[in-house]
Amino acid sequence: MKIHRLGASLLLLPLLVAGCIHSDSEVSDETVTWYRDVKPILTQRCEGCHTPHGIGPFTLSSYEDAKAHAAAIADSVQSRRMPPWMPSADCQQFSPERRLSQQEIDQVVAWAKNGAPRGNPTDDKPVPPLKVALDNPSATLDWGSPYTPSTVKPDDYHCFLIDPQLQKDQDLVAYEFVPDQRHEVHHALIFSAPMADAQAKDAATPGLGWPCTGSSDVKNAELVATWVPGETFTEFPTGTGIRIAKGKALIAQLHYNTRHGVSPDRSTLKLRYAERPVPNRASILPVANTSFVIGPKQQGATAVASSGPLPVPLKVWGVFPHMHELGRTGIIVAGDRCMIEIPKWQFHWQQMYFYKNDGITVPKGTEVKYTCVWDNPTDRTVRFGEGTEDEMCIAFFYTTLY
Ligand code: HEC
């Protein structure tokens, strides 16, 4: 397998409000209270999804909410099911990072164990609001009319054609995906693609858009933006951006989960273009293995996607490992350096992860390898493909030339 240059480019720097949980006290059952200790944690780490219209099954906005669910909350954070966060802390640090610190977990658990005390309202500190909107968007786009997700399965993956109507080439420098039905939108991937290819795909399927799974299912599509619940907006580092050429279509791939009801959705995409072309265009580089075979009932089937020796040195700013529903674990290394490790793959929680610091320099000649491990409970032989029933072993890297 080899790395393909995908032309467009970016450096993503999501501007989620980072947690600033105070850590001045030792965790002791008597001292942990809602107002002083637990509320700031839940506000910053849980409310992004557990809001009245969020994807979480219940709200976690008030003391009453939290008290009612105290035991389940303690259990979910102790087992690290919540907040959802796949990468291992032993490999790399990412930003923003949803992982709770051990101290935060201990505080929540101690609070629940001690009967979820409310504490003193005067300890209530204002916490920075989570939702931050993109300033000065150049364009606000959508797919034209509401789409009602299919309920054949609880998960519906659907692609929509969006015409950005560019009069000239533009460099995308920031974006905000605004889900309409927050409780059912589980992720969004935005691609750019030749207009004719996108229109042909759209025309081939009746109704709005088309069903799609692993990607856009359109030839020559390039990933330009990603969104998962809890994210606000993404701004690329100064001087960088993704080129979207005049005449290109945008394709939004949405994952709808209809377990908690189904409502027509018309989500919005806000884009900000650079005023003049950016000096540094980054590239999105995929590394893929498309020739694996997973046997019926095979446990621990493994494939490696390799870049081969890199022909040039690269700076890697972000990484997006991808598999489908049979994935068990994934790890990416550059030479002997760990780039990301996913000890327990969860199909529904995949995303682009950005390194906490300045990105990772990968020297010329280094081999970048993504190892995918699957468990196949079915009687089918599974191969590479776009369908939910098929599998993938592909990782995307957000890079600039070093
Ligand atoms: C990124 C979105 C998101 C964030 C952030 C999040 N949750 Fe959840 N939570 C969900 C969803 C969705 C479910 C429904 C079950 C599922 O799909 O995994 C859920 C289910 C739960 C459940 C019930 C199921 C279980 O696993 O116990 C609890 C309890 C819970 N969340 C607590 C929390 C707490 C506490 C936090 C913060 C520390 C948090 N969640 C942060 C999305 C989120």
Coordinates of N, CA and C in Angstrom, one line a residue, residues 6 159-162 164 187-194 198 210 212-218 220-226 244 248-254 269 284 320 386 396:
L6 N -3.3 13.8 -1.5 CA -4.7 14.1 -1.8 C -4.8 15.6 -2.1
C159 N -25.2 10.6 2.7 CA -24.4 11.7 2.1 C -25.2 12.7 1.4
F160 N -24.8 14.0 1.5 CA -25.6 15.1 0.9 C -24.6 15.9 0.0
L161 N -25.1 16.4 -1.1 CA -24.4 17.3 -2.0 C -24.6 18.7 -1.6
I162 N -23.5 19.4 -1.4 CA -23.6 20.9 -1.1 C -22.8 21.6 -2.1
P164 N -20.9 24.8 -2.8 CA -20.4 26.1 -2.2 C -20.3 27.3 -3.1
H187 N -22.0 11.9 13.8 CA -20.8 12.5 13.3 C -21.0 13.1 11.9
A188 N -20.1 13.9 11.5 CA -20.2 14.4 10.1 C -18.8 14.4 9.6
L189 N -18.7 14.0 8.3 CA -17.4 14.1 7.6 C -17.7 15.0 6.3
I190 N -16.8 15.9 6.1 CA -17.1 16.8 4.9 C -16.0 16.5 3.9
F191 N -16.4 16.3 2.7 CA -15.4 16.0 1.6 C -15.6 17.1 0.5
S192 N -14.5 17.3 -0.3 CA -14.7 18.0 -1.5 C -14.5 17.1 -2.6
A193 N -15.2 17.3 -3.8 CA -15.1 16.3 -4.9 C -15.5 17.1 -6.2
P194 N -15.1 16.6 -7.3 CA -15.5 17.2 -8.6 C -17.0 17.2 -8.7
A198 N -20.0 14.2 -8.1 CA -20.9 14.3 -7.0 C -22.4 14.3 -7.5
W210 N -27.7 10.4 -0.9 CA -27.5 9.0 -1.1 C -27.0 8.3 0.1
C212 N -24.5 6.1 2.2 CA -23.0 5.9 2.0 C -22.5 5.4 3.4
T213 N -21.3 4.8 3.4 CA -20.8 4.3 4.6 C -19.5 4.8 5.0
G214 N -18.4 4.2 4.5 CA -17.1 4.5 5.0 C -16.6 5.9 4.6
S215 N -17.1 6.3 3.4 CA -16.7 7.6 3.0 C -17.8 8.2 2.2
S216 N -17.5 9.0 1.2 CA -18.6 9.7 0.4 C -19.1 8.8 -0.7
D217 N -18.4 7.8 -1.0 CA -18.7 6.9 -2.2 C -18.6 7.6 -3.5
V218 N -17.9 8.8 -3.6 CA -17.8 9.5 -4.8 C -16.3 9.5 -5.2
N220 N -12.6 10.5 -6.4 CA -11.8 11.6 -6.2 C -12.2 12.5 -5.1
A221 N -12.9 12.0 -4.1 CA -13.4 12.9 -3.0 C -12.2 13.0 -2.0
E222 N -12.1 14.2 -1.4 CA -11.0 14.4 -0.4 C -11.6 14.9 0.9
L223 N -11.2 14.3 2.0 CA -11.7 14.7 3.3 C -11.2 16.1 3.6
V224 N -12.1 17.0 4.0 CA -11.6 18.4 4.4 C -12.0 18.7 5.8
A225 N -13.0 18.1 6.4 CA -13.4 18.5 7.7 C -14.1 17.3 8.4
T226 N -14.0 17.3 9.7 CA -14.7 16.3 10.5 C -15.4 16.9 11.7
I244 N -9.9 24.6 -1.5 CA -11.1 24.1 -2.2 C -11.2 24.8 -3.5
K248 N -15.7 22.9 -7.3 CA -15.8 21.6 -6.5 C -17.1 21.6 -5.8
A249 N -17.6 20.4 -5.6 CA -18.8 20.2 -4.7 C -18.3 19.9 -3.3
L250 N -19.1 20.1 -2.3 CA -18.8 19.6 -1.0 C -19.8 18.5 -0.7
I251 N -19.4 17.5 0.0 CA -20.3 16.4 0.3 C -20.2 16.2 1.8
A252 N -21.4 16.2 2.4 CA -21.5 16.0 3.9 C -21.9 14.6 4.1
Q253 N -21.1 13.8 4.8 CA -21.5 12.5 5.2 C -22.0 12.5 6.6
L254 N -23.2 12.2 6.9 CA -23.7 12.2 8.3 C -24.0 10.8 8.8
L269 N -23.4 24.0 7.8 CA -21.9 24.0 7.8 C -21.5 25.5 7.5
I284 N -3.7 15.9 3.3 CA -4.3 14.8 4.0 C -3.8 13.5 3.4
F320 N -6.3 10.1 12.1 CA -7.7 9.6 12.1 C -7.7 8.2 11.7
E386 N -16.9 -0.5 1.2 CA -17.5 0.7 1.7 C -18.7 0.3 2.6
F396 N -6.0 8.4 8.2 CA -5.7 9.7 7.6 C -4.8 10.5 8.5

